[in-house]
mmCIF file of C-alpha atoms in Angstrom:
data_model
loop_
_atom_site.group_PDB
_atom_site.id
_atom_site.type_symbol
_atom_site.label_atom_id
_atom_site.label_comp_id
_atom_site.label_asym_id
_atom_site.label_seq_id
_atom_site.Cartn_x
_atom_site.Cartn_y
_atom_site.Cartn_z
ATOM 1 C CA UNK A 12 20.298 328.129 48.081
ATOM 2 C CA UNK A 13 20.734 325.471 45.403
ATOM 3 C CA UNK A 14 21.503 322.115 46.825
ATOM 4 C CA UNK A 15 24.565 320.740 45.425
ATOM 5 C CA UNK A 16 26.970 317.447 47.230
ATOM 6 C CA UNK A 17 28.692 319.212 49.845
ATOM 7 C CA UNK A 18 32.271 319.727 49.011
ATOM 8 C CA UNK A 19 34.874 318.269 51.119
ATOM 9 C CA UNK A 20 36.765 321.279 51.332
ATOM 10 C CA UNK A 21 36.464 324.811 50.782
ATOM 11 C CA UNK A 22 38.074 328.326 50.566
ATOM 12 C CA UNK A 23 37.934 330.685 53.658
ATOM 13 C CA UNK A 24 36.640 333.819 52.737
ATOM 14 C CA UNK A 25 39.857 336.265 52.272
ATOM 15 C CA UNK A 26 39.814 338.247 55.184
ATOM 16 C CA UNK A 27 39.299 335.110 57.110
ATOM 17 C CA UNK A 28 43.302 334.312 57.208
ATOM 18 C CA UNK A 29 43.810 336.446 60.726
ATOM 19 C CA UNK A 30 40.242 335.343 62.132
ATOM 20 C CA UNK A 31 39.909 335.586 66.086
ATOM 21 C CA UNK A 32 37.484 333.871 68.358
ATOM 22 C CA UNK A 33 34.547 335.246 69.615
ATOM 23 C CA UNK A 34 33.457 333.909 72.471
ATOM 24 C CA UNK A 35 29.935 335.151 74.715
ATOM 25 C CA UNK A 36 30.993 337.687 76.401
ATOM 26 C CA UNK A 37 29.582 340.887 76.701
ATOM 27 C CA UNK A 38 28.238 342.603 73.754
ATOM 28 C CA UNK A 39 28.168 345.862 74.616
ATOM 29 C CA UNK A 40 30.501 348.214 76.393
ATOM 30 C CA UNK A 41 28.244 349.726 79.397
ATOM 31 C CA UNK A 42 26.159 346.860 78.819
ATOM 32 C CA UNK A 43 23.347 349.092 80.878
ATOM 33 C CA UNK A 44 23.831 351.782 79.173
ATOM 34 C CA UNK A 45 22.476 349.881 75.739
ATOM 35 C CA UNK A 46 19.085 349.451 77.910
ATOM 36 C CA UNK A 47 18.269 352.143 79.654
ATOM 37 C CA UNK A 48 15.481 354.882 78.820
ATOM 38 C CA UNK A 49 16.758 358.362 79.020
ATOM 39 C CA UNK A 50 14.156 358.978 81.181
ATOM 40 C CA UNK A 51 10.766 361.855 81.856
ATOM 41 C CA UNK A 52 11.732 364.895 83.108
ATOM 42 C CA UNK A 53 9.175 365.452 86.495
ATOM 43 C CA UNK A 54 6.390 368.513 85.258
ATOM 44 C CA UNK A 55 7.022 371.788 87.309
ATOM 45 C CA UNK A 56 4.244 373.822 88.594
ATOM 46 C CA UNK A 57 4.218 377.619 86.986
ATOM 47 C CA UNK A 58 1.345 380.013 87.403
ATOM 48 C CA UNK A 59 -0.258 382.252 85.060
ATOM 49 C CA UNK A 60 -1.233 386.203 85.959
ATOM 50 C CA UNK A 61 -4.728 385.096 87.023
ATOM 51 C CA UNK A 62 -3.099 383.008 89.494
ATOM 52 C CA UNK A 63 -4.318 379.443 88.039
ATOM 53 C CA UNK A 64 -2.201 376.647 88.676
ATOM 54 C CA UNK A 65 -1.295 374.262 85.857
ATOM 55 C CA UNK A 66 1.033 371.553 85.389
ATOM 56 C CA UNK A 67 3.100 371.782 82.547
ATOM 57 C CA UNK A 68 6.009 369.229 81.404
ATOM 58 C CA UNK A 69 8.668 368.860 78.368
ATOM 59 C CA UNK A 70 7.983 366.388 75.792
ATOM 60 C CA UNK A 71 9.199 362.779 76.647
ATOM 61 C CA UNK A 72 12.318 362.406 75.556
ATOM 62 C CA UNK A 73 12.497 360.046 72.993
ATOM 63 C CA UNK A 74 14.052 356.278 73.784
ATOM 64 C CA UNK A 75 14.783 352.905 72.469
ATOM 65 C CA UNK A 76 13.601 349.345 73.556
ATOM 66 C CA UNK A 77 15.832 347.451 75.700
ATOM 67 C CA UNK A 78 18.592 345.675 74.675
ATOM 68 C CA UNK A 79 17.819 341.820 74.683
ATOM 69 C CA UNK A 80 20.681 339.631 73.454
ATOM 70 C CA UNK A 81 19.899 336.512 71.273
ATOM 71 C CA UNK A 82 20.547 333.074 72.595
ATOM 72 C CA UNK A 83 20.548 329.794 70.263
ATOM 73 C CA UNK A 84 17.515 327.620 71.560
ATOM 74 C CA UNK A 85 17.546 323.442 71.438
ATOM 75 C CA UNK A 86 18.286 321.550 68.199
ATOM 76 C CA UNK A 87 21.169 323.609 66.905
ATOM 77 C CA UNK A 88 23.920 321.326 65.811
ATOM 78 C CA UNK A 89 26.663 324.424 65.893
ATOM 79 C CA UNK A 90 25.385 326.673 68.514
ATOM 80 C CA UNK A 91 28.934 328.180 68.795
ATOM 81 C CA UNK A 92 29.257 329.453 65.539
ATOM 82 C CA UNK A 93 25.907 330.947 65.794
ATOM 83 C CA UNK A 94 26.746 332.909 68.712
ATOM 84 C CA UNK A 95 30.121 334.107 67.799
ATOM 85 C CA UNK A 96 28.041 335.643 64.422
ATOM 86 C CA UNK A 97 25.477 337.022 66.490
ATOM 87 C CA UNK A 98 27.729 338.274 69.548
ATOM 88 C CA UNK A 99 29.564 340.462 66.592
ATOM 89 C CA UNK A 100 26.560 342.159 65.383
ATOM 90 C CA UNK A 101 25.153 342.741 68.516
ATOM 91 C CA UNK A 102 27.617 344.638 69.553
ATOM 92 C CA UNK A 103 28.410 346.116 66.543
ATOM 93 C CA UNK A 104 24.424 346.996 66.090
ATOM 94 C CA UNK A 105 23.963 348.706 69.742
ATOM 95 C CA UNK A 106 25.210 351.603 71.695
ATOM 96 C CA UNK A 107 24.350 353.859 74.165
ATOM 97 C CA UNK A 108 23.777 357.791 73.588
ATOM 98 C CA UNK A 109 26.722 359.522 72.363
ATOM 99 C CA UNK A 110 28.862 356.479 71.563
ATOM 100 C CA UNK A 111 28.394 356.076 67.724
ATOM 101 C CA UNK A 112 30.702 356.541 65.218
ATOM 102 C CA UNK A 113 33.658 354.398 63.780
ATOM 103 C CA UNK A 114 35.847 354.604 66.542
ATOM 104 C CA UNK A 115 33.789 353.496 69.546
ATOM 105 C CA UNK A 116 32.598 350.650 67.023
ATOM 106 C CA UNK A 117 36.200 349.187 67.013
ATOM 107 C CA UNK A 118 36.053 349.602 70.328
ATOM 108 C CA UNK A 119 33.273 347.334 71.187
ATOM 109 C CA UNK A 120 34.134 344.765 68.282
ATOM 110 C CA UNK A 121 37.402 344.964 70.587
ATOM 111 C CA UNK A 122 35.723 344.694 74.133
ATOM 112 C CA UNK A 123 34.717 340.843 72.883
ATOM 113 C CA UNK A 124 38.188 340.181 72.733
ATOM 114 C CA UNK A 125 38.908 340.831 69.251
ATOM 115 C CA UNK A 126 42.441 342.203 68.017
ATOM 116 C CA UNK A 127 42.423 346.178 66.879
ATOM 117 C CA UNK A 128 43.035 345.502 63.461
ATOM 118 C CA UNK A 129 40.417 342.807 62.978
ATOM 119 C CA UNK A 130 37.635 345.217 65.023
ATOM 120 C CA UNK A 131 38.731 348.059 63.442
ATOM 121 C CA UNK A 132 38.259 345.726 59.839
ATOM 122 C CA UNK A 133 34.960 344.564 61.091
ATOM 123 C CA UNK A 134 33.569 348.020 62.353
ATOM 124 C CA UNK A 135 34.367 349.107 58.491
ATOM 125 C CA UNK A 136 32.199 346.538 57.182
ATOM 126 C CA UNK A 137 29.581 346.405 59.120
ATOM 127 C CA UNK A 138 28.343 349.297 56.881
ATOM 128 C CA UNK A 139 23.944 349.453 57.197
ATOM 129 C CA UNK A 140 24.494 348.128 60.980
ATOM 130 C CA UNK A 141 26.227 351.651 61.951
ATOM 131 C CA UNK A 142 24.468 354.311 60.754
ATOM 132 C CA UNK A 143 24.946 358.045 61.964
ATOM 133 C CA UNK A 144 22.474 357.996 64.931
ATOM 134 C CA UNK A 145 22.993 359.099 68.596
ATOM 135 C CA UNK A 146 22.098 355.863 69.858
ATOM 136 C CA UNK A 147 20.884 352.758 68.500
ATOM 137 C CA UNK A 148 19.501 348.764 69.722
ATOM 138 C CA UNK A 149 19.579 346.126 67.366
ATOM 139 C CA UNK A 150 17.188 342.987 67.846
ATOM 140 C CA UNK A 151 18.643 339.692 66.212
ATOM 141 C CA UNK A 152 15.382 337.566 65.170
ATOM 142 C CA UNK A 153 17.443 334.756 63.970
ATOM 143 C CA UNK A 154 21.029 333.092 62.779
ATOM 144 C CA UNK A 155 20.593 330.601 60.210
ATOM 145 C CA UNK A 156 22.988 328.730 58.134
ATOM 146 C CA UNK A 157 24.188 330.176 54.825
ATOM 147 C CA UNK A 158 26.666 327.347 54.640
ATOM 148 C CA UNK A 159 27.730 324.823 57.187
ATOM 149 C CA UNK A 160 31.466 323.070 56.766
ATOM 150 C CA UNK A 161 33.494 321.397 58.763
ATOM 151 C CA UNK A 162 36.003 323.926 59.066
ATOM 152 C CA UNK A 163 34.050 327.184 57.663
ATOM 153 C CA UNK A 164 30.493 328.897 57.762
ATOM 154 C CA UNK A 165 28.213 331.485 56.775
ATOM 155 C CA UNK A 166 25.418 332.664 59.457
ATOM 156 C CA UNK A 167 23.425 334.990 58.002
ATOM 157 C CA UNK A 168 21.664 337.211 61.045
ATOM 158 C CA UNK A 169 18.524 338.993 59.609
ATOM 159 C CA UNK A 170 17.736 341.741 62.521
ATOM 160 C CA UNK A 171 15.730 344.621 63.467
ATOM 161 C CA UNK A 172 17.470 348.017 64.190
ATOM 162 C CA UNK A 173 15.689 351.354 66.030
ATOM 163 C CA UNK A 174 17.908 354.551 66.310
ATOM 164 C CA UNK A 175 17.396 357.930 67.802
ATOM 165 C CA UNK A 176 19.072 360.757 66.439
ATOM 166 C CA UNK A 177 17.942 363.962 68.663
ATOM 167 C CA UNK A 178 14.702 363.113 69.529
ATOM 168 C CA UNK A 179 13.326 361.227 66.132
ATOM 169 C CA UNK A 180 13.234 357.478 66.428
ATOM 170 C CA UNK A 181 13.557 355.086 63.605
ATOM 171 C CA UNK A 182 12.943 351.461 62.878
ATOM 172 C CA UNK A 183 15.048 350.011 60.653
ATOM 173 C CA UNK A 184 17.290 346.606 60.127
ATOM 174 C CA UNK A 185 19.586 344.699 57.697
ATOM 175 C CA UNK A 186 20.844 341.083 57.099
ATOM 176 C CA UNK A 187 24.607 340.562 57.938
ATOM 177 C CA UNK A 188 26.030 337.441 55.963
ATOM 178 C CA UNK A 189 28.700 336.624 58.644
ATOM 179 C CA UNK A 190 31.633 334.103 57.696
ATOM 180 C CA UNK A 191 33.688 332.265 60.135
ATOM 181 C CA UNK A 192 36.192 329.427 60.338
ATOM 182 C CA UNK A 193 37.159 327.032 62.981
ATOM 183 C CA UNK A 194 40.397 327.367 64.655
ATOM 184 C CA UNK A 195 42.018 325.671 67.747
ATOM 185 C CA UNK A 196 39.524 327.871 69.950
ATOM 186 C CA UNK A 197 36.794 327.687 68.481
ATOM 187 C CA UNK A 198 34.966 329.496 65.690
ATOM 188 C CA UNK A 199 35.997 333.063 64.915
ATOM 189 C CA UNK A 200 34.563 335.397 62.849
ATOM 190 C CA UNK A 201 36.804 336.195 59.139
ATOM 191 C CA UNK A 202 34.378 338.850 57.499
ATOM 192 C CA UNK A 203 30.875 340.538 57.434
ATOM 193 C CA UNK A 204 28.618 340.649 54.566
ATOM 194 C CA UNK A 205 25.612 342.996 54.648
ATOM 195 C CA UNK A 206 22.988 343.412 52.906
ATOM 196 C CA UNK A 207 21.880 346.168 50.449
ATOM 197 C CA UNK A 208 18.683 345.719 48.889
ATOM 198 C CA UNK A 209 18.644 348.822 46.845
ATOM 199 C CA UNK A 210 16.191 351.712 46.673
ATOM 200 C CA UNK A 211 12.572 350.918 46.973
ATOM 201 C CA UNK A 212 10.903 350.801 43.539
ATOM 202 C CA UNK A 213 8.799 353.866 42.318
ATOM 203 C CA UNK A 214 5.806 351.073 41.472
ATOM 204 C CA UNK A 215 5.823 347.800 43.528
ATOM 205 C CA UNK A 216 3.464 345.384 41.558
ATOM 206 C CA UNK A 217 0.630 344.028 43.031
ATOM 207 C CA UNK A 218 2.273 340.525 44.358
ATOM 208 C CA UNK A 219 5.187 342.585 46.068
ATOM 209 C CA UNK A 220 2.266 345.128 48.183
ATOM 210 C CA UNK A 221 -0.162 342.094 48.842
ATOM 211 C CA UNK A 222 2.853 340.087 50.010
ATOM 212 C CA UNK A 223 3.905 343.553 52.186
ATOM 213 C CA UNK A 224 0.834 344.003 53.393
ATOM 214 C CA UNK A 225 -0.029 340.396 54.291
ATOM 215 C CA UNK A 226 0.142 339.291 58.557
ATOM 216 C CA UNK A 227 0.664 335.927 57.797
ATOM 217 C CA UNK A 228 4.409 336.740 56.387
ATOM 218 C CA UNK A 229 6.273 337.874 58.817
ATOM 219 C CA UNK A 230 9.447 339.645 57.084
ATOM 220 C CA UNK A 231 12.441 341.007 58.810
ATOM 221 C CA UNK A 232 13.414 344.830 57.761
ATOM 222 C CA UNK A 233 16.002 343.254 55.165
ATOM 223 C CA UNK A 234 13.362 341.032 53.033
ATOM 224 C CA UNK A 235 10.928 343.886 53.074
ATOM 225 C CA UNK A 236 13.314 346.352 51.868
ATOM 226 C CA UNK A 237 14.217 343.387 48.769
ATOM 227 C CA UNK A 238 10.573 343.239 48.070
ATOM 228 C CA UNK A 239 10.127 346.947 47.704
ATOM 229 C CA UNK A 240 13.336 347.012 45.574
ATOM 230 C CA UNK A 241 11.542 345.034 42.718
ATOM 231 C CA UNK A 242 14.009 343.077 42.651
ATOM 232 C CA UNK A 243 12.448 339.775 43.512
ATOM 233 C CA UNK A 244 10.526 337.503 40.788
ATOM 234 C CA UNK A 245 6.675 336.961 40.853
ATOM 235 C CA UNK A 246 6.960 333.703 41.365
ATOM 236 C CA UNK A 247 8.382 334.155 45.216
ATOM 237 C CA UNK A 248 5.960 336.220 45.474
ATOM 238 C CA UNK A 249 2.921 334.169 44.354
ATOM 239 C CA UNK A 250 4.498 331.334 46.208
ATOM 240 C CA UNK A 251 4.289 333.328 49.675
ATOM 241 C CA UNK A 252 0.738 334.452 49.316
ATOM 242 C CA UNK A 253 -0.344 330.876 48.179
ATOM 243 C CA UNK A 254 1.742 329.419 51.583
ATOM 244 C CA UNK A 255 -0.048 332.562 53.425
ATOM 245 C CA UNK A 256 -3.345 330.760 52.510
ATOM 246 C CA UNK A 257 -2.430 327.840 54.876
ATOM 247 C CA UNK A 258 0.317 328.698 56.914
ATOM 248 C CA UNK A 259 1.479 332.023 59.078
ATOM 249 C CA UNK A 260 5.426 331.794 58.635
ATOM 250 C CA UNK A 261 8.666 333.795 58.862
ATOM 251 C CA UNK A 262 10.780 334.498 56.767
ATOM 252 C CA UNK A 263 14.823 334.860 57.611
ATOM 253 C CA UNK A 264 15.829 336.037 53.891
ATOM 254 C CA UNK A 265 15.280 336.520 50.545
ATOM 255 C CA UNK A 266 17.584 338.219 48.517
ATOM 256 C CA UNK A 267 19.840 340.628 50.169
ATOM 257 C CA UNK A 268 22.535 339.231 52.663
ATOM 258 C CA UNK A 269 22.928 336.051 51.362
ATOM 259 C CA UNK A 270 25.812 334.325 49.971
ATOM 260 C CA UNK A 271 26.506 335.078 46.056
ATOM 261 C CA UNK A 272 27.055 331.978 45.668
ATOM 262 C CA UNK A 273 26.568 328.017 47.293
ATOM 263 C CA UNK A 274 28.562 328.053 50.493
ATOM 264 C CA UNK A 275 31.842 326.392 49.644
ATOM 265 C CA UNK A 276 31.515 326.363 45.759
ATOM 266 C CA UNK A 277 31.736 328.510 42.637
ATOM 267 C CA UNK A 278 27.584 328.099 41.561
ATOM 268 C CA UNK A 279 25.549 330.981 42.060
ATOM 269 C CA UNK A 280 22.850 331.056 44.563
ATOM 270 C CA UNK A 281 19.097 331.733 43.603
ATOM 271 C CA UNK A 282 18.840 333.684 46.678
ATOM 272 C CA UNK A 283 20.758 336.729 45.202
ATOM 273 C CA UNK A 284 18.531 336.546 41.578
ATOM 274 C CA UNK A 285 15.571 337.197 43.776
ATOM 275 C CA UNK A 286 14.313 333.435 42.765
ATOM 276 C CA UNK A 287 14.570 331.971 46.431
ATOM 277 C CA UNK A 288 13.554 332.780 50.017
ATOM 278 C CA UNK A 289 14.141 330.990 53.572
ATOM 279 C CA UNK A 290 11.656 330.269 56.234
ATOM 280 C CA UNK A 291 12.809 329.823 59.920
ATOM 281 C CA UNK A 292 9.372 329.203 61.382
ATOM 282 C CA UNK A 293 5.774 327.934 60.461
ATOM 283 C CA UNK A 294 3.030 329.024 62.506
ATOM 284 C CA UNK A 295 5.445 330.183 65.198
ATOM 285 C CA UNK A 296 7.124 326.695 65.476
ATOM 286 C CA UNK A 297 10.960 327.221 65.018
ATOM 287 C CA UNK A 298 11.832 324.961 62.319
ATOM 288 C CA UNK A 299 15.501 324.162 64.007
ATOM 289 C CA UNK A 300 13.146 323.040 67.460
ATOM 290 C CA UNK A 301 13.178 319.087 68.075
ATOM 291 C CA UNK A 302 9.700 319.963 69.670
ATOM 292 C CA UNK A 303 8.552 321.384 65.896
ATOM 293 C CA UNK A 304 5.936 318.347 64.875
ATOM 294 C CA UNK A 305 8.143 316.691 61.593
ATOM 295 C CA UNK A 306 4.941 316.601 60.286
ATOM 296 C CA UNK A 307 4.251 320.759 60.405
ATOM 297 C CA UNK A 308 7.351 320.826 58.858
ATOM 298 C CA UNK A 309 7.160 318.145 55.753
ATOM 299 C CA UNK A 310 3.611 319.589 54.948
ATOM 300 C CA UNK A 311 5.227 322.635 54.766
ATOM 301 C CA UNK A 312 7.869 321.706 52.006
ATOM 302 C CA UNK A 313 5.492 320.013 50.256
ATOM 303 C CA UNK A 314 3.069 322.805 49.950
ATOM 304 C CA UNK A 315 6.586 325.032 49.169
ATOM 305 C CA UNK A 316 6.751 322.333 46.081
ATOM 306 C CA UNK A 317 2.792 322.826 45.351
ATOM 307 C CA UNK A 318 3.051 326.486 44.798
ATOM 308 C CA UNK A 319 6.025 325.820 42.136
ATOM 309 C CA UNK A 320 9.280 325.237 43.803
ATOM 310 C CA UNK A 321 11.693 323.511 41.981
ATOM 311 C CA UNK A 322 14.349 322.985 44.896
ATOM 312 C CA UNK A 323 12.872 323.205 48.338
ATOM 313 C CA UNK A 324 15.287 321.893 51.079
ATOM 314 C CA UNK A 325 14.841 321.144 54.901
ATOM 315 C CA UNK A 326 15.784 319.045 58.179
ATOM 316 C CA UNK A 327 13.942 316.213 56.546
ATOM 317 C CA UNK A 328 14.957 315.083 53.182
ATOM 318 C CA UNK A 329 11.278 313.745 51.196
ATOM 319 C CA UNK A 330 10.293 311.800 48.700
ATOM 320 C CA UNK A 331 8.365 312.027 45.565
ATOM 321 C CA UNK A 332 8.285 315.383 43.852
ATOM 322 C CA UNK A 333 6.948 316.090 40.584
ATOM 323 C CA UNK A 334 10.444 317.172 39.413
ATOM 324 C CA UNK A 335 13.836 314.884 40.166
ATOM 325 C CA UNK A 336 15.618 315.918 43.545
ATOM 326 C CA UNK A 337 12.789 318.553 44.338
ATOM 327 C CA UNK A 338 13.145 317.754 48.045
ATOM 328 C CA UNK A 339 16.483 317.902 49.631
ATOM 329 C CA UNK A 340 18.334 317.937 53.199
ATOM 330 C CA UNK A 341 21.837 318.636 54.728
ATOM 331 C CA UNK A 342 23.483 319.767 57.529
ATOM 332 C CA UNK A 343 23.031 323.464 56.519
ATOM 333 C CA UNK A 344 18.989 322.973 56.286
ATOM 334 C CA UNK A 345 18.809 321.880 59.694
ATOM 335 C CA UNK A 346 17.213 325.264 60.641
ATOM 336 C CA UNK A 347 15.433 326.482 58.118
ATOM 337 C CA UNK A 348 13.398 325.264 54.727
ATOM 338 C CA UNK A 349 14.392 327.116 51.540
ATOM 339 C CA UNK A 350 12.367 327.414 48.992
ATOM 340 C CA UNK A 351 13.792 328.249 45.227
ATOM 341 C CA UNK A 352 12.345 328.793 41.799
ATOM 342 C CA UNK A 353 13.888 328.117 38.640
ATOM 343 C CA UNK A 354 12.510 331.948 37.234
#
């Protein structure tokens, strides 16, 4: 997001008037059911007319990966706000066989201690997180600040999701902008804003194809869909490719699933315009982790500026640069590197 001086106050999301506290409660109704394999039937022996014995077995039942709860690592400023956001995403996006649909999604949210009206609202807002499927397992890739102010926050949750319908397993995922506010009891979710990347372009350009094929650029499903849509500027794509010459990096968000405006302001963010991307890990080392060498992060930030970014933010405020205020740092960017472009 484009840096601006942090405002003293901010208006919470419209749905946030009736927030409810989310704790670290169990996130799947019947948690054991979320992670169980459906198993493979035992083969039965049958005889042919010639009397020869053959072992036959039905095709193995389709299985999904086990559900694994995301947990914050060291170095987090507000781990509670991320846990509140993630637990709701995990609850809505994971269900055992036969427990899909809006009513069951509402029940899973309510199992976190959310009131029935709010649980129903969140289930309705979940959108691509609750596709029509017999069974689903969501895996949170990262939880990143989209904005962090004293009493309100945005947590961006890129996730992968495996779904099963009949015997068909599909891989997908999305990025959710989870809005929260601080209450007397702790952080509480007020609204969900799932990313909607749009349809894939008929003919993605060469830079988009190169980024999608580059194994050193790790893209969550939502960001990969952004690039396939053709709505990401070439300046972003070419910078990704240039950085991949030196680094392996993990992207958290590109365009969809990010606040439209810089959080707490009315100023447009570069992300929804397709002119920015955020990175949560470099060479496998999370930006937020205090054990990650600061020299690695600062070198990556300077490389991003050299790749054409006018606006590089991260956990360290760097000096220098080829443009005024090219580098910045604040609490929101404590856990990732923001790389923005003017066009």
